[in-house]
Amino acid sequence: MPEPATIVWFRQDLRLADNPALSAAADRGGPVIPVYVWAPDEEGDWAPGGAQRWWLHHSLKSLADSLESLGSRLILREGPTRDALDDLVTKTGADAVYWNRRYEPAVMERDKSIKSWLRNDRGVTANSFNSNLLFEPWQVQTQSGGPYKVYTPFWRMTQKMPEPDAPIAAPDKLTAPDSWPQSAKLDTLGLEPTRGWKDGLAAVWTPGEAEVRKRLDAFLDGPITDYQDERNFPDREGTSRLSPHLHHGEIGPRQAYQAARRYMTDGRRNLSKDDKKQVETFIKEIYWREFAYHVLYHYPDTPHEPLQEKFSKFPWEQDADQLKRWQKGQTGYPIVDAGMRQLYATGWMHNRVRMIVASFLVKDLLISWEEGAAWFWDTLVDADLASNTLGWQWAGGCGADAAPYFRIFNPVLQGEKFDKDGGYVREWVPEIAELPNKWLHRPWEASESVLKQAGVVLGKTYPEPVVDHKQARESALSALGAIKD
Ligand code: FAD
């Protein structure tokens, strides 16, 4: 009798290596049917945004190619997921469905119901695995058994726990079924944007498991030992740029963590104490991602509700014009505009600049963090419900381990500190590139002759500042300070 097949339901784990669901299916011995079901309606308010869809299109293509190199295939289906799996179980005679867990509230709800339906109504095995985190969100607990709301004690607790599991190798063989079930064509899922936007994304990114391995190797080859020093400068290649690959699961956190850890502890490298500190800072960032998932899991309302309840009634401004100027990088503050333009053009923004633009929206314009999170959701290739929510609530001062209400970034000083030579602003705001460094981050203070020489006409070739930062800061302090009381 032929061995029964196992369906592997791929989701945010678009890789072969360190994929416990796939490896468990391969280890069972029978045919393996890899499947991806496109069902955006099942993700609640957080169906993948435009930039993520572009990434997903290419990542699925790359995964299909990798599976083919093992003599397998990727079957594509459209939702509802339950119908798709129902049909596949019937057509393939599979007696088990395996997948790796996700933690977004709507997705967890959906998965729970599918698991129970598969087991109870379809009578097949349904098993889920952890591929997406170093530790499950419920494994890290305070002394009293509760969740953490502050990163540092969370990090300290993880350091007392056993090492995260080592990543597992990709299966070297996947048994194909005698005949393959029908698959939708990738193009019919309509994931690629029709606008010219995709060209900008493709110029910067290559989705897929093979590419992220190269990216990680390149990062380990140099920047990692300067990570702590360089990571705040947006015109330098100081960070790993792993985030969209991690979000789509082309690399797992265990792989990134172990690569960094091995690098740090490999005696042959002769790393100095300072080098090790730089690498440890990178590892701590991987744990920020863990913390974001921990918070999302324990506080599932946070994508829509501030964790700190006192902020829920804050009267945010509803100013469509200012919001649009922020989105399009037309605020008149060069570092803010550079960040917003980098985001729109490439689907990614440097972390330091994410903090600056978020502070500007929430504190200078007093526009809700939810508006910012929604724009990031649509435009980031790494848009991730856990990290995006944490980042925006941090900026809004209303979340876990958040910036206090009185911490208001000064966009001029931030620009002058982290883009001192202006490389970043000149790249993304070319209409003011000829300004000397002294005025680059504050063009409205330059004299007429300096502006003229640089070919800048404020209000015409580049906007006047949308608000006066000093005044905006005072307004924010009094409005947000009132909440504190
Ligand atoms: P590196 O500096 O190389 O860090 C390595 C990895 O650690 C990252 O890929 C990421 O997975 C993780 N990491 C680093 N910083 C953070 C952080 N602050 N929070 C959580 N994880 C972190 N990150 C996302 O992945 N998706 C988002 O949607 C997202 N939205 C954000 C919104 C705001 C307002 C802010 C302030 C931050 C947001 N971040 C988000 C966190 C951070 O900006 C990005 O993870 C980082 O810029 C990605 O670049 P990198 O891969 O080069 O990071």
PDB file of C-alpha atoms and ligand atoms in Angstrom, residues 205 219 227 231 238-247 256 281-292 348-359 372-373 376-377 380-395, ligand 1:
ATOM      1  CA  TRP A 205      15.407  43.813  -3.693  1.00  0.00           C
ATOM      2  CA  PHE A 219      26.602  41.215   6.385  1.00  0.00           C
ATOM      3  CA  TYR A 227      26.919  47.279  13.628  1.00  0.00           C
ATOM      4  CA  ARG A 231      23.489  51.268  12.413  1.00  0.00           C
ATOM      5  CA  GLY A 238      25.309  49.552   8.454  1.00  0.00           C
ATOM      6  CA  THR A 239      22.354  47.225   9.009  1.00  0.00           C
ATOM      7  CA  SER A 240      21.556  43.780   7.671  1.00  0.00           C
ATOM      8  CA  ARG A 241      18.401  44.585   5.634  1.00  0.00           C
ATOM      9  CA  LEU A 242      17.129  41.138   6.545  1.00  0.00           C
ATOM     10  CA  SER A 243      13.709  42.441   7.627  1.00  0.00           C
ATOM     11  CA  PRO A 244      11.597  41.660   4.524  1.00  0.00           C
ATOM     12  CA  HIS A 245      13.258  38.249   4.229  1.00  0.00           C
ATOM     13  CA  LEU A 246      12.543  37.539   7.898  1.00  0.00           C
ATOM     14  CA  HIS A 247       8.971  38.731   7.567  1.00  0.00           C
ATOM     15  CA  ALA A 256      20.034  34.636  11.738  1.00  0.00           C
ATOM     16  CA  THR A 281      23.882  44.521  19.636  1.00  0.00           C
ATOM     17  CA  PHE A 282      22.741  42.901  16.393  1.00  0.00           C
ATOM     18  CA  ILE A 283      21.558  39.817  18.292  1.00  0.00           C
ATOM     19  CA  LYS A 284      19.608  42.096  20.611  1.00  0.00           C
ATOM     20  CA  GLU A 285      17.770  43.492  17.578  1.00  0.00           C
ATOM     21  CA  ILE A 286      16.652  39.988  16.645  1.00  0.00           C
ATOM     22  CA  TYR A 287      15.263  39.861  20.175  1.00  0.00           C
ATOM     23  CA  TRP A 288      13.399  43.137  19.591  1.00  0.00           C
ATOM     24  CA  ARG A 289      11.527  41.225  16.912  1.00  0.00           C
ATOM     25  CA  GLU A 290      10.822  38.489  19.472  1.00  0.00           C
ATOM     26  CA  PHE A 291       9.607  41.111  21.928  1.00  0.00           C
ATOM     27  CA  ALA A 292       7.264  42.558  19.280  1.00  0.00           C
ATOM     28  CA  TRP A 348      12.000  50.089   3.035  1.00  0.00           C
ATOM     29  CA  MET A 349      13.228  52.818   5.347  1.00  0.00           C
ATOM     30  CA  HIS A 350      16.191  52.931   7.669  1.00  0.00           C
ATOM     31  CA  ASN A 351      15.249  52.372  11.354  1.00  0.00           C
ATOM     32  CA  ARG A 352      16.626  55.700  12.581  1.00  0.00           C
ATOM     33  CA  VAL A 353      14.562  57.502   9.961  1.00  0.00           C
ATOM     34  CA  ARG A 354      11.461  55.408  10.772  1.00  0.00           C
ATOM     35  CA  MET A 355      11.727  56.797  14.285  1.00  0.00           C
ATOM     36  CA  ILE A 356      12.157  60.367  13.009  1.00  0.00           C
ATOM     37  CA  VAL A 357       9.237  60.296  10.549  1.00  0.00           C
ATOM     38  CA  ALA A 358       6.990  58.547  13.066  1.00  0.00           C
ATOM     39  CA  SER A 359       7.761  61.093  15.778  1.00  0.00           C
ATOM     40  CA  GLY A 372       1.206  56.129  10.118  1.00  0.00           C
ATOM     41  CA  ALA A 373       0.998  52.394  10.748  1.00  0.00           C
ATOM     42  CA  PHE A 376       3.722  51.814   6.440  1.00  0.00           C
ATOM     43  CA  TRP A 377       1.576  48.700   6.119  1.00  0.00           C
ATOM     44  CA  LEU A 380       6.857  48.542   3.453  1.00  0.00           C
ATOM     45  CA  VAL A 381       8.144  45.290   1.982  1.00  0.00           C
ATOM     46  CA  ASP A 382       8.823  44.208   5.587  1.00  0.00           C
ATOM     47  CA  ALA A 383       5.402  45.325   6.938  1.00  0.00           C
ATOM     48  CA  ASP A 384       4.914  43.079   9.928  1.00  0.00           C
ATOM     49  CA  LEU A 385       1.970  43.386  12.294  1.00  0.00           C
ATOM     50  CA  ALA A 386       4.044  42.747  15.420  1.00  0.00           C
ATOM     51  CA  SER A 387       7.010  45.025  14.639  1.00  0.00           C
ATOM     52  CA  ASN A 388       4.979  47.755  12.956  1.00  0.00           C
ATOM     53  CA  THR A 389       2.544  48.003  15.847  1.00  0.00           C
ATOM     54  CA  LEU A 390       5.355  48.039  18.383  1.00  0.00           C
ATOM     55  CA  GLY A 391       7.276  50.684  16.400  1.00  0.00           C
ATOM     56  CA  TRP A 392       4.285  52.974  15.982  1.00  0.00           C
ATOM     57  CA  GLN A 393       3.099  52.675  19.564  1.00  0.00           C
ATOM     58  CA  TRP A 394       6.659  53.339  20.645  1.00  0.00           C
ATOM     59  CA  ALA A 395       6.693  56.540  18.605  1.00  0.00           C
TER      60      ALA A 395
HETATM   61  P1  FAD B   1      18.820  45.336  11.475  1.00  0.00           P
HETATM   62  O1  FAD B   1      19.224  46.544  12.222  1.00  0.00           O
HETATM   63  O2  FAD B   1      19.842  44.664  10.664  1.00  0.00           O
HETATM   64  O3  FAD B   1      18.194  44.325  12.542  1.00  0.00           O
HETATM   65  C1  FAD B   1      18.098  42.922  12.291  1.00  0.00           C
HETATM   66  C2  FAD B   1      16.672  42.463  12.471  1.00  0.00           C
HETATM   67  O4  FAD B   1      16.236  42.700  13.808  1.00  0.00           O
HETATM   68  C3  FAD B   1      15.673  43.185  11.605  1.00  0.00           C
HETATM   69  O5  FAD B   1      15.634  42.662  10.295  1.00  0.00           O
HETATM   70  C4  FAD B   1      14.381  42.983  12.365  1.00  0.00           C
HETATM   71  O6  FAD B   1      13.819  41.720  12.114  1.00  0.00           O
HETATM   72  C5  FAD B   1      14.850  43.019  13.819  1.00  0.00           C
HETATM   73  N1  FAD B   1      14.660  44.367  14.344  1.00  0.00           N
HETATM   74  C6  FAD B   1      15.537  45.396  14.332  1.00  0.00           C
HETATM   75  N2  FAD B   1      15.014  46.470  14.966  1.00  0.00           N
HETATM   76  C7  FAD B   1      13.779  46.120  15.362  1.00  0.00           C
HETATM   77  C8  FAD B   1      12.740  46.800  16.058  1.00  0.00           C
HETATM   78  N3  FAD B   1      12.887  48.053  16.484  1.00  0.00           N
HETATM   79  N4  FAD B   1      11.582  46.137  16.290  1.00  0.00           N
HETATM   80  C9  FAD B   1      11.415  44.860  15.880  1.00  0.00           C
HETATM   81  N5  FAD B   1      12.376  44.164  15.220  1.00  0.00           N
HETATM   82  C10 FAD B   1      13.533  44.790  14.968  1.00  0.00           C
HETATM   83  N6  FAD B   1      10.337  46.183  11.397  1.00  0.00           N
HETATM   84  C11 FAD B   1       9.756  45.250  10.608  1.00  0.00           C
HETATM   85  O7  FAD B   1      10.360  44.191  10.380  1.00  0.00           O
HETATM   86  N7  FAD B   1       8.512  45.437  10.085  1.00  0.00           N
HETATM   87  C12 FAD B   1       7.803  46.589  10.302  1.00  0.00           C
HETATM   88  O8  FAD B   1       6.664  46.714   9.825  1.00  0.00           O
HETATM   89  C13 FAD B   1       8.405  47.615  11.089  1.00  0.00           C
HETATM   90  N8  FAD B   1       7.774  48.784  11.292  1.00  0.00           N
HETATM   91  C14 FAD B   1       8.380  49.749  12.077  1.00  0.00           C
HETATM   92  C15 FAD B   1       7.714  50.965  12.292  1.00  0.00           C
HETATM   93  C16 FAD B   1       8.300  51.960  13.070  1.00  0.00           C
HETATM   94  C17 FAD B   1       7.552  53.260  13.315  1.00  0.00           C
HETATM   95  C18 FAD B   1       9.580  51.747  13.620  1.00  0.00           C
HETATM   96  C19 FAD B   1      10.225  52.820  14.454  1.00  0.00           C
HETATM   97  C20 FAD B   1      10.243  50.555  13.421  1.00  0.00           C
HETATM   98  C21 FAD B   1       9.661  49.546  12.645  1.00  0.00           C
HETATM   99  N9  FAD B   1      10.332  48.318  12.399  1.00  0.00           N
HETATM  100  C22 FAD B   1       9.714  47.360  11.637  1.00  0.00           C
HETATM  101  C23 FAD B   1      11.594  47.994  13.086  1.00  0.00           C
HETATM  102  C24 FAD B   1      12.888  48.328  12.315  1.00  0.00           C
HETATM  103  O9  FAD B   1      12.830  49.627  11.794  1.00  0.00           O
HETATM  104  C25 FAD B   1      13.187  47.361  11.172  1.00  0.00           C
HETATM  105  O10 FAD B   1      13.072  46.033  11.616  1.00  0.00           O
HETATM  106  C26 FAD B   1      14.609  47.570  10.632  1.00  0.00           C
HETATM  107  O11 FAD B   1      14.759  48.881  10.165  1.00  0.00           O
HETATM  108  C27 FAD B   1      14.869  46.592   9.508  1.00  0.00           C
HETATM  109  O12 FAD B   1      16.111  46.821   8.923  1.00  0.00           O
HETATM  110  P2  FAD B   1      17.279  45.752   9.043  1.00  0.00           P
HETATM  111  O13 FAD B   1      16.768  44.414   8.639  1.00  0.00           O
HETATM  112  O14 FAD B   1      18.440  46.297   8.298  1.00  0.00           O
HETATM  113  O15 FAD B   1      17.542  45.749  10.597  1.00  0.00           O
END
